[in-house]
Short mmCIF file of C-alpha atoms and ligand atoms in Angstrom, two decimals:
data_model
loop_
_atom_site.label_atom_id
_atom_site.label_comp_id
_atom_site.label_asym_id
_atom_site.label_seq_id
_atom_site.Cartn_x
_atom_site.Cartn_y
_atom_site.Cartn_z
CA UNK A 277 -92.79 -21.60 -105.42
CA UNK A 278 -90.92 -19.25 -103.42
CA UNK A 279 -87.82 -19.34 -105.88
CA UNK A 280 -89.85 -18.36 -108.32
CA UNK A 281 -91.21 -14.93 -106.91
CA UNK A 282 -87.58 -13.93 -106.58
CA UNK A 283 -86.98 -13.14 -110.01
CA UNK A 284 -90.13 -10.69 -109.73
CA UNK A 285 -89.44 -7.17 -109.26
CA UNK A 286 -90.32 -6.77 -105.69
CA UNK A 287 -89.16 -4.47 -102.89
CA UNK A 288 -88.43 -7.27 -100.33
CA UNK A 289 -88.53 -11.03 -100.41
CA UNK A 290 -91.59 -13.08 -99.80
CA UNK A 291 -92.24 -15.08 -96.41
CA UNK A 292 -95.35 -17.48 -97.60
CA UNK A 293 -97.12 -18.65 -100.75
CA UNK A 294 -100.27 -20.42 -100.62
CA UNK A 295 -102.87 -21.82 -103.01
CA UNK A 296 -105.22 -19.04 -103.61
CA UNK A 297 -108.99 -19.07 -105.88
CA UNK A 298 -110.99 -21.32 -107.40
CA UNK A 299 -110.06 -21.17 -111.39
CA UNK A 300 -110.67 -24.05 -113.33
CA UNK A 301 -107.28 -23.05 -115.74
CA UNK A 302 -104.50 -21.63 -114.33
CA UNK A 303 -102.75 -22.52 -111.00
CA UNK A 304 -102.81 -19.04 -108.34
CA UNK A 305 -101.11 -18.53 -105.41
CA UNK A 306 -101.16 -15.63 -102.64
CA UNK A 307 -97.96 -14.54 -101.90
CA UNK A 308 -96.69 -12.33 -98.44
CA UNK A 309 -93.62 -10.23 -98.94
CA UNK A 310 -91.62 -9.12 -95.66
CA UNK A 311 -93.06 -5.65 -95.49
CA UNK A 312 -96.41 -6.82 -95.68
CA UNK A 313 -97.48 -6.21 -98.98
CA UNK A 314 -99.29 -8.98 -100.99
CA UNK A 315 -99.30 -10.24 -104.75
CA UNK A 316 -100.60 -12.55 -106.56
CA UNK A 317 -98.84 -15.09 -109.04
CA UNK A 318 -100.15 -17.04 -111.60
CA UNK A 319 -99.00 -20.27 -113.57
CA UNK A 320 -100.82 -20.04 -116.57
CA UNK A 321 -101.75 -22.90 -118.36
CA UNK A 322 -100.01 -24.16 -121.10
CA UNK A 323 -103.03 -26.63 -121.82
CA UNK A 324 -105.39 -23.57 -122.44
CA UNK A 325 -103.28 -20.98 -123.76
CA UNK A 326 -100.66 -21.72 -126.96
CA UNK A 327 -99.31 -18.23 -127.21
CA UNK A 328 -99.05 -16.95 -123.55
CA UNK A 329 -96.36 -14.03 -125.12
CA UNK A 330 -99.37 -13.08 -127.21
CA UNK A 331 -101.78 -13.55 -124.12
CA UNK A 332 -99.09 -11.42 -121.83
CA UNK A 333 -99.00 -8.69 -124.45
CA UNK A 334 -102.90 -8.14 -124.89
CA UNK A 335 -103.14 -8.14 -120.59
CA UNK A 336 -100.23 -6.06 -120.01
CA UNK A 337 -101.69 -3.49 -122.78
CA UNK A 338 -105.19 -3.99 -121.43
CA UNK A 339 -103.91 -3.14 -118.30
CA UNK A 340 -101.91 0.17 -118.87
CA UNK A 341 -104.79 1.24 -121.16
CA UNK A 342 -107.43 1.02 -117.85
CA UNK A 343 -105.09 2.29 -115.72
CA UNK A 344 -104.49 5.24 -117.50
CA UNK A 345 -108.77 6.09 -117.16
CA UNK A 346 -108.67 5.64 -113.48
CA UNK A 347 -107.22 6.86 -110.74
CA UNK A 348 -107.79 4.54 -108.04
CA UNK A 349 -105.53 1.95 -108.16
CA UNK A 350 -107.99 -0.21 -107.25
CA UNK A 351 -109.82 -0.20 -110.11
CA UNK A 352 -107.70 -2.14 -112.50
CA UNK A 353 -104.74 -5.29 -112.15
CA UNK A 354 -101.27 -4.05 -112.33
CA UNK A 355 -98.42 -6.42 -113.36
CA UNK A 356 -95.27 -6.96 -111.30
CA UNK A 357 -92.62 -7.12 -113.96
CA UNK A 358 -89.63 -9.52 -113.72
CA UNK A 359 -86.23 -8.35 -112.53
CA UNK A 360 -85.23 -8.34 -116.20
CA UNK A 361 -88.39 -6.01 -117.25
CA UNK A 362 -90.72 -8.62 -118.78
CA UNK A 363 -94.01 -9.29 -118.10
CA UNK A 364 -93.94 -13.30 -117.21
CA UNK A 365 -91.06 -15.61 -115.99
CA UNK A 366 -90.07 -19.08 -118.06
CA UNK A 367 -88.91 -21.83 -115.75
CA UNK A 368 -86.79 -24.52 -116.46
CA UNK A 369 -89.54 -26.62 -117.07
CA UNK A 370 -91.17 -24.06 -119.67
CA UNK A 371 -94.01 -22.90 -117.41
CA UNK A 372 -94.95 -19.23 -117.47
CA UNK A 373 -95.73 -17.65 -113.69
CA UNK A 374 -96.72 -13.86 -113.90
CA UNK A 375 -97.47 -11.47 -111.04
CA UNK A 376 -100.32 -9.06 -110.32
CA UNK A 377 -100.50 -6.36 -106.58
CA UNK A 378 -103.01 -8.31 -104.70
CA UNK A 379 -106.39 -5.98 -104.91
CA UNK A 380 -106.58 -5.32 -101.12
CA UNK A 381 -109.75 -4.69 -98.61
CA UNK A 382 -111.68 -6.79 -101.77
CA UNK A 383 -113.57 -9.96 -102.24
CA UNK A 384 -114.53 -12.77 -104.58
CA UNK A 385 -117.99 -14.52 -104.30
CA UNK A 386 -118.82 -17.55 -105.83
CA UNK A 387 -122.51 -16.76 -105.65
CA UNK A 388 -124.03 -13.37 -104.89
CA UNK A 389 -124.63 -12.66 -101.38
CA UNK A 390 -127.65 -10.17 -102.42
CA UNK A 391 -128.79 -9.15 -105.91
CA UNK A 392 -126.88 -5.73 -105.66
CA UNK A 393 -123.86 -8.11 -105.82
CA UNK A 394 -124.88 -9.38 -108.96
CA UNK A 395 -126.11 -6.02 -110.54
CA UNK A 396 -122.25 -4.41 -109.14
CA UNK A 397 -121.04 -7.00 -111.74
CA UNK A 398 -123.37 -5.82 -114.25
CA UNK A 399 -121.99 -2.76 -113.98
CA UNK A 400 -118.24 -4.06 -113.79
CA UNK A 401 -118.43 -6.15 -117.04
CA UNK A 402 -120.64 -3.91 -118.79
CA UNK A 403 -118.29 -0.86 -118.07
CA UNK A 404 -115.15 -3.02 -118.72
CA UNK A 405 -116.88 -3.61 -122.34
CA UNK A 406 -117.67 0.45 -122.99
CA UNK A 407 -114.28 1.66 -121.87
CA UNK A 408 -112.40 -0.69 -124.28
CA UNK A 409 -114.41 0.35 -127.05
CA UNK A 410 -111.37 2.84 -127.70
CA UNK A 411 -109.10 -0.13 -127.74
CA UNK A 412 -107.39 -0.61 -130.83
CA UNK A 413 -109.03 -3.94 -130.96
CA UNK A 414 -107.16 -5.24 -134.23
CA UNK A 415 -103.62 -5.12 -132.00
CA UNK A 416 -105.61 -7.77 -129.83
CA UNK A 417 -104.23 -11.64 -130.73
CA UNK A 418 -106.74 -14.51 -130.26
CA UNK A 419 -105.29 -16.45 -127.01
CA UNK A 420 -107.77 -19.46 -127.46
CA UNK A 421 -108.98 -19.03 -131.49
CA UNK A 422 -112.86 -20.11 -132.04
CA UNK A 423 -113.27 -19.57 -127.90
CA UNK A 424 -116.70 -19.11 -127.73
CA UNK A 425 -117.78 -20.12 -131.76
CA UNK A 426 -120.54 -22.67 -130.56
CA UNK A 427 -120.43 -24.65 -133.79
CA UNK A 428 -116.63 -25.43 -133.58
CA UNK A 429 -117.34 -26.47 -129.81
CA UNK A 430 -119.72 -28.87 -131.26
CA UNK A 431 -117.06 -30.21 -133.82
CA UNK A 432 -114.68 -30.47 -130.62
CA UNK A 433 -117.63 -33.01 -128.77
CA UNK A 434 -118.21 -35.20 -131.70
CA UNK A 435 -114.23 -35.84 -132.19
CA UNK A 436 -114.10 -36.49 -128.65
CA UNK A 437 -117.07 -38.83 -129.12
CA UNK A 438 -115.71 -40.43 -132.12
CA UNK A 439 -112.84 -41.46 -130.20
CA UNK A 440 -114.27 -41.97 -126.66
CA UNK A 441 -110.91 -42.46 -125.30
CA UNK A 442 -111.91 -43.59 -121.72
CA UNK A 443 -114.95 -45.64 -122.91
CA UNK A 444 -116.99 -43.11 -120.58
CA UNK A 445 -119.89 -42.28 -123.97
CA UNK A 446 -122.09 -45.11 -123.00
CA UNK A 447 -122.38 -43.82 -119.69
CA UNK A 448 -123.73 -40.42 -120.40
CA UNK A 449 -125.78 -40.69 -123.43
CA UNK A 450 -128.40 -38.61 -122.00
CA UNK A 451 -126.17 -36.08 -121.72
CA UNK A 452 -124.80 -36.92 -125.36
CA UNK A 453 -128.69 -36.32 -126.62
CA UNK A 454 -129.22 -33.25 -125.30
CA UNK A 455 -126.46 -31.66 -126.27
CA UNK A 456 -126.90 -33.21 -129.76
CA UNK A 457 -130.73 -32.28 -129.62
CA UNK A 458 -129.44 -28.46 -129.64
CA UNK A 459 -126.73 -28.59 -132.01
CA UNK A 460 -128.42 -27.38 -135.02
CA UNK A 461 -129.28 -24.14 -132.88
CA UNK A 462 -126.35 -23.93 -131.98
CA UNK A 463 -124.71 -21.44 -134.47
CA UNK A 464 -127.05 -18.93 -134.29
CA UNK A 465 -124.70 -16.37 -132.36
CA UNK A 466 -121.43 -17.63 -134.64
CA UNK A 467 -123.97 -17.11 -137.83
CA UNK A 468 -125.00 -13.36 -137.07
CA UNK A 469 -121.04 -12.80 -135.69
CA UNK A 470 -119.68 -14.10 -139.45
CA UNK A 471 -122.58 -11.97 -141.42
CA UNK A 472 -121.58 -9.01 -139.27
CA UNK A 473 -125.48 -8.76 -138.04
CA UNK A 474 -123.61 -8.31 -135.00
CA UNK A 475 -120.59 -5.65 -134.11
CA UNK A 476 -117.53 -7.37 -132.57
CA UNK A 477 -116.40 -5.40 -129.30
CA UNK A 478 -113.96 -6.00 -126.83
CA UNK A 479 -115.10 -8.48 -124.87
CA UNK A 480 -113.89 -10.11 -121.40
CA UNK A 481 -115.36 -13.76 -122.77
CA UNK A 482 -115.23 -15.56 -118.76
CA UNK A 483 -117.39 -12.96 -117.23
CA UNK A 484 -118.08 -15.57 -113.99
CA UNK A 485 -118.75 -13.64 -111.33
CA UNK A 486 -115.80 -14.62 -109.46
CA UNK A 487 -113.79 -12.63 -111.68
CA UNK A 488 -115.18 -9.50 -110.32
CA UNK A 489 -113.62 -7.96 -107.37
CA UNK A 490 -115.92 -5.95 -104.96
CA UNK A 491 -114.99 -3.79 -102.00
CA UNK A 492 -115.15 -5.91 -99.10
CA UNK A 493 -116.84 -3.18 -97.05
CA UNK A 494 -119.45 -1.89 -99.55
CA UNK A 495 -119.63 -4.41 -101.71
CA UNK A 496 -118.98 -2.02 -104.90
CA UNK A 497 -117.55 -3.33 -107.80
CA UNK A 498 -113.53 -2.41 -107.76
CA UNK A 499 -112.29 -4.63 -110.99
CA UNK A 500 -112.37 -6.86 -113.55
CA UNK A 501 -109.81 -9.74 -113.04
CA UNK A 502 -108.78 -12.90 -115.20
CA UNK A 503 -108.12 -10.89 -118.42
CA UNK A 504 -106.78 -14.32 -120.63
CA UNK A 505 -109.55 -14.34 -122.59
CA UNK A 506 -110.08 -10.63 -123.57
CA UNK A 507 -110.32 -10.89 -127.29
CA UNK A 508 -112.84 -9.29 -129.65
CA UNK A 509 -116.41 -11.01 -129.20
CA UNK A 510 -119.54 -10.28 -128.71
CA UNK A 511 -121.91 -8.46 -126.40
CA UNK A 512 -123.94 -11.46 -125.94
CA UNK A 513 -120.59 -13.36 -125.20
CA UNK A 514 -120.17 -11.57 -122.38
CA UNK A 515 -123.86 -10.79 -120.75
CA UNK A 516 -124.52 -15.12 -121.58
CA UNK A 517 -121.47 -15.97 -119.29
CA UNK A 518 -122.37 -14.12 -116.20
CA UNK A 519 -125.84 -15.18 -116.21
CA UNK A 520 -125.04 -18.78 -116.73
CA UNK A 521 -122.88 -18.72 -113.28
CA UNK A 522 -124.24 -16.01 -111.39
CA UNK A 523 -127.92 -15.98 -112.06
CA UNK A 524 -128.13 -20.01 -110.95
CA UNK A 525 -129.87 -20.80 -108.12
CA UNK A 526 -127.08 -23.58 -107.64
CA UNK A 527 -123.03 -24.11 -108.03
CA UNK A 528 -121.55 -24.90 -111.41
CA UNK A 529 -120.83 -27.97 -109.76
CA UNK A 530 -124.30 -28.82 -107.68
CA UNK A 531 -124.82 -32.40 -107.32
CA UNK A 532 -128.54 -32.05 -106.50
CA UNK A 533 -130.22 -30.69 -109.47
CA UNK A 534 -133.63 -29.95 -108.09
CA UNK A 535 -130.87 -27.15 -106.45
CA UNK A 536 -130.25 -25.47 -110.14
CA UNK A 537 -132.93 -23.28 -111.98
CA UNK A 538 -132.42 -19.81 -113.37
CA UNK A 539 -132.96 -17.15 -110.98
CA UNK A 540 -134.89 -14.41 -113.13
CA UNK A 541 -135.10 -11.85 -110.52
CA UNK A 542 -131.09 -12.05 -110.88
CA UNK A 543 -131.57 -12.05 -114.34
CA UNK A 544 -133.26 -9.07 -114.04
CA UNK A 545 -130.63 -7.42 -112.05
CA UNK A 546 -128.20 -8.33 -114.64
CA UNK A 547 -129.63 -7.11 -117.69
CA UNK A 548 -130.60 -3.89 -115.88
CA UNK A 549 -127.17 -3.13 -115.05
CA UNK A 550 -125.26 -4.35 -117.85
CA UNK A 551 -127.47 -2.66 -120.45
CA UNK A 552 -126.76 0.52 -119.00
CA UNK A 553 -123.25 0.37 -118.55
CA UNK A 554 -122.61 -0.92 -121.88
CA UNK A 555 -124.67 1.62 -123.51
CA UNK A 556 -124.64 2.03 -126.81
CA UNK A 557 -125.80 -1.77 -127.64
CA UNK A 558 -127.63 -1.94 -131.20
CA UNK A 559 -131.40 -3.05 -131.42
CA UNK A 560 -129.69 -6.57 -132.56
CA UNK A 561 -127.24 -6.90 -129.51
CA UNK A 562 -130.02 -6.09 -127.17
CA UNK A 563 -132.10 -8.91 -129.36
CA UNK A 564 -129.12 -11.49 -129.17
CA UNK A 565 -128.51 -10.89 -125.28
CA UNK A 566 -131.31 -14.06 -124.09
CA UNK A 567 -129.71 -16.32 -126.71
CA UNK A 568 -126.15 -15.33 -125.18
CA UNK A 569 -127.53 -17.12 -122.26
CA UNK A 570 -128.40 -19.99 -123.52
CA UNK A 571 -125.86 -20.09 -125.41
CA UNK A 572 -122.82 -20.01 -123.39
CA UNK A 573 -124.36 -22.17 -121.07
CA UNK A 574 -125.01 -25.13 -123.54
CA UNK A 575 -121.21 -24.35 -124.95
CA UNK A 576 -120.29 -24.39 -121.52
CA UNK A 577 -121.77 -27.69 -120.87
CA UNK A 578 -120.74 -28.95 -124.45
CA UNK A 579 -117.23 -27.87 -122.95
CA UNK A 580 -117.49 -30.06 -119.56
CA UNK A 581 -118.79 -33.31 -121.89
CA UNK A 582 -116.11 -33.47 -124.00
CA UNK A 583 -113.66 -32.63 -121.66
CA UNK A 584 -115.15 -35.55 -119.36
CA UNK A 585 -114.70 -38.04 -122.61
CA UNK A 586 -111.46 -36.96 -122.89
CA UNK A 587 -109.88 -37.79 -120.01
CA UNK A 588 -110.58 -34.24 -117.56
CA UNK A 589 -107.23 -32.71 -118.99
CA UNK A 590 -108.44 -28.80 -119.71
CA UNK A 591 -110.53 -27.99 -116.55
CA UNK A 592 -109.13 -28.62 -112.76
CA UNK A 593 -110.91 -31.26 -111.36
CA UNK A 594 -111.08 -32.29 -107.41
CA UNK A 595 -113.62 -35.13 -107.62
CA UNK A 596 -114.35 -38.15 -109.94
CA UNK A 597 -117.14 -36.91 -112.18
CA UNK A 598 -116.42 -33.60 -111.69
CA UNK A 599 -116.95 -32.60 -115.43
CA UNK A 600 -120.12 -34.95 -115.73
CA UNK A 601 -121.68 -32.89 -112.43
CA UNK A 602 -120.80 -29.49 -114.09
CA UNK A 603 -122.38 -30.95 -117.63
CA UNK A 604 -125.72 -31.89 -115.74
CA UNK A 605 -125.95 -28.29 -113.79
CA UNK A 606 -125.51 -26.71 -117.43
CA UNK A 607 -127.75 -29.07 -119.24
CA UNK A 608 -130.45 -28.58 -116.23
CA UNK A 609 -130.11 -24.94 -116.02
CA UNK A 610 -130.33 -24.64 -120.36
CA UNK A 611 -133.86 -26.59 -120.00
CA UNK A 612 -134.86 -24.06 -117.57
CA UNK A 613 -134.53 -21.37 -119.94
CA UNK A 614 -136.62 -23.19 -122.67
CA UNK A 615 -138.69 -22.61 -120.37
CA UNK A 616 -138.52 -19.15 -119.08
CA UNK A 617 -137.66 -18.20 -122.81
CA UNK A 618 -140.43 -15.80 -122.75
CA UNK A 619 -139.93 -13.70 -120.03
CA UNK A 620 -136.12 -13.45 -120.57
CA UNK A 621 -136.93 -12.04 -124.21
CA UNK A 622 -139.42 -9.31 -122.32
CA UNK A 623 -136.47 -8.76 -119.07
CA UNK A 624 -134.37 -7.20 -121.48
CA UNK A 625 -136.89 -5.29 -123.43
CA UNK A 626 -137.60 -3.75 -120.44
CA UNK A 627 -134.43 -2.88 -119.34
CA UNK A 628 -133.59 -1.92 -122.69
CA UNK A 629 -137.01 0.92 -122.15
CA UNK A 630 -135.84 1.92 -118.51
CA UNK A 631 -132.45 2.66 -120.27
CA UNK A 632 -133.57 4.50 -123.17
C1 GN1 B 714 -112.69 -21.41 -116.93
O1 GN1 B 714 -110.35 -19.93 -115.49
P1 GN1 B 714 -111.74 -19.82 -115.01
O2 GN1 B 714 -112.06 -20.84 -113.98
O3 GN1 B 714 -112.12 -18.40 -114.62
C2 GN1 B 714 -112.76 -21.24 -118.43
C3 GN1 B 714 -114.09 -20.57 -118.82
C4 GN1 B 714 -115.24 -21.43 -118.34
C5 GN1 B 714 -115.10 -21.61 -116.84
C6 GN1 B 714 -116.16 -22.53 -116.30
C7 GN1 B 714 -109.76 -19.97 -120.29
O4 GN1 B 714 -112.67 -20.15 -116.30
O5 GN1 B 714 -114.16 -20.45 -120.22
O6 GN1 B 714 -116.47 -20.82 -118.63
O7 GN1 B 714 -113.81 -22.15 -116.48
N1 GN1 B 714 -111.64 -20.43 -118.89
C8 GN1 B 714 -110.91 -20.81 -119.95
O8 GN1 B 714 -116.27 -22.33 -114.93
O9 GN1 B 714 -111.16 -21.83 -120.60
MG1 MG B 715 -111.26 -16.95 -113.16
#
């Protein structure tokens, strides 16, 4: 790994490189350089991403653009460009390795260590989202087409059903029914995005909380990171994701599902923060922001079955079953919010009011 840092830009040469993260896509390492500095390099997957020159482009003009409206370099990623001036590295092998400064005195939480964690990345994504509303948005090209279009998810599970590669359907038909029980649902976010009942914005589309950056003193919010997926999408795209990972009382990956419910005070704290740093959301984006949670967390699940029939090739996985446990902690949390469906439809009218 170290050979392939040297054909980075960098002031001196590096001393270690270690495994770094916990991304389910791409492969990260930390890398020291002699005087101390740190980066960070990336293999990005060629299993995700078919046009990582197109993916490159849209995060190194992303990038500048953010820059350019700060002036703490904190605040946004900055690539390392390659000794000959480009923004990624081809091996011999064909894999693309790119390289960002390492955000320093920052940290990463899987879960939020106190709700103003989880409202600081309210305020992160939402304000990611308003800033790039300036973004020339049609220069953007779609790195994973149809990422978050439920329906075509849906068409993704039954191929992978038809064919059950592994033999692994009869195992999981409860899963199966669940998912299949909520298919016809399913389109209602790709329905209003196609009739243009909703505006397409910028949109991060893998707004985990682990792709936040806070200070590691005062836990403010520094940066948005893992920009692959920035495409045009939808608000709901983008609020949905965050509360599906960081408004669970359990992991993605719990194994105890009693563990996994929907936090709604979090919720709360979400919705409060995002709808004000978005501002500007139309009556129907406000409307569609519940359904973005249930949403991306049955896609999300949808996404861990069929990847589970298929053989676990698209997300990293450290454990047989792995994909089935992530499925169940989706599929549990999804039920929860059947339930809760009321008072998730009044959290956002309310934060919508305190807003206004
Ligand atoms: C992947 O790369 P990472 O781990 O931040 C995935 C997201 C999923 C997420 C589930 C490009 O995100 O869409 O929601 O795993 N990213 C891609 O944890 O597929
Ligand atoms: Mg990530």
């Amino acid at each position: 790994m170290l050979e392939i840092v040297t054909y980075f830009a960098l002031p001196t040469h590096p001393v270690s490189c270690e495994k770094h993260g916990e991304g389910h896509v791409n492969r990260t390492y930390l890398v020291c350089l002699a005087d101390g500095r740190r980066c960070i390099l990336q293999r990005v997957s060629r299993t995700a991403f078919h046009d990582i020159p197109g993916l490159m482009e849209n995060i190194a003009a992303v990038t500048k653009f953010l820059a350019a409206r700060t002036t703490d370099p904190r605040a946004s990623m900055h690539l390392i460009p390659t000794t000959d001036g480009r923004d990624f590295y081809v091996d011999r092998d064909g894999e693309c390795w790119r390289m960002y400064d390492f955000i320093e005195r920052s940290v990463c939480l899987q879960s939020p260590e106190s709700p103003e964690d989880f409202y600081q990345s309210a305020v992160a994504f939402g304000s990611f989202q308003r800033m790039l509303r300036e973004f020339p948005a049609e220069t953007l090209h779609e790195t994973i087409p149809d990422f978050h279009n439920t329906p075509d998810r849906y068409r993704k599970l039954h191929a992978a059903l038809d064919a059950d590669a592994l033999g692994r359907a009869k195992d999981v038909r409860r899963e199966i029914d669940f998912a299949l029980a909520r298919e016809k649902d399913a389109a209602a976010l790709q329905t209003m995005r196609e009739s243009g009942a909703l505006p397409l914005r910028v949109t991060h589309n893998d707004t985990k909380l682990n792709n936040v950056m806070l200070d590691e003193k005062t836990h403010k919010a520094l940066c948005v990171i893992d920009l692959d997926t920035v495409m045009p999408g939808l608000a709901a795209y983008d609020f949905g994701d965050s509360i599906r990972f960081g408004a669970s009382t359990g992991a993605e990956d719990e194994t105890d599902l009693d563990k996994v419910s929907l936090d709604l005070e979090l919720y709360r704290t979400f919705a409060e923060g995002f709808v004000s740093a978005c501002g500007g959301l139309t009556d129907a984006e406000l409307d569609s922001l519940p359904l973005g949670a249930k949403l991306m967390t049955l896609e999300c699940g949808v996404r861990f079955l069929t990847d589970y029939l298929e053989g676990d090739h698209y997300f990293a996985v450290h454990r047989p079953g792995h994909n089935l446990d992530r499925t169940r902690t989706q599929f549990k949390l999804v039920s929860d919010m059947e339930r809760k469906w009321d008072d998730m439809c009044q959290i956002v009218r309310k934060a919508k009011e305190k807003t206004c």
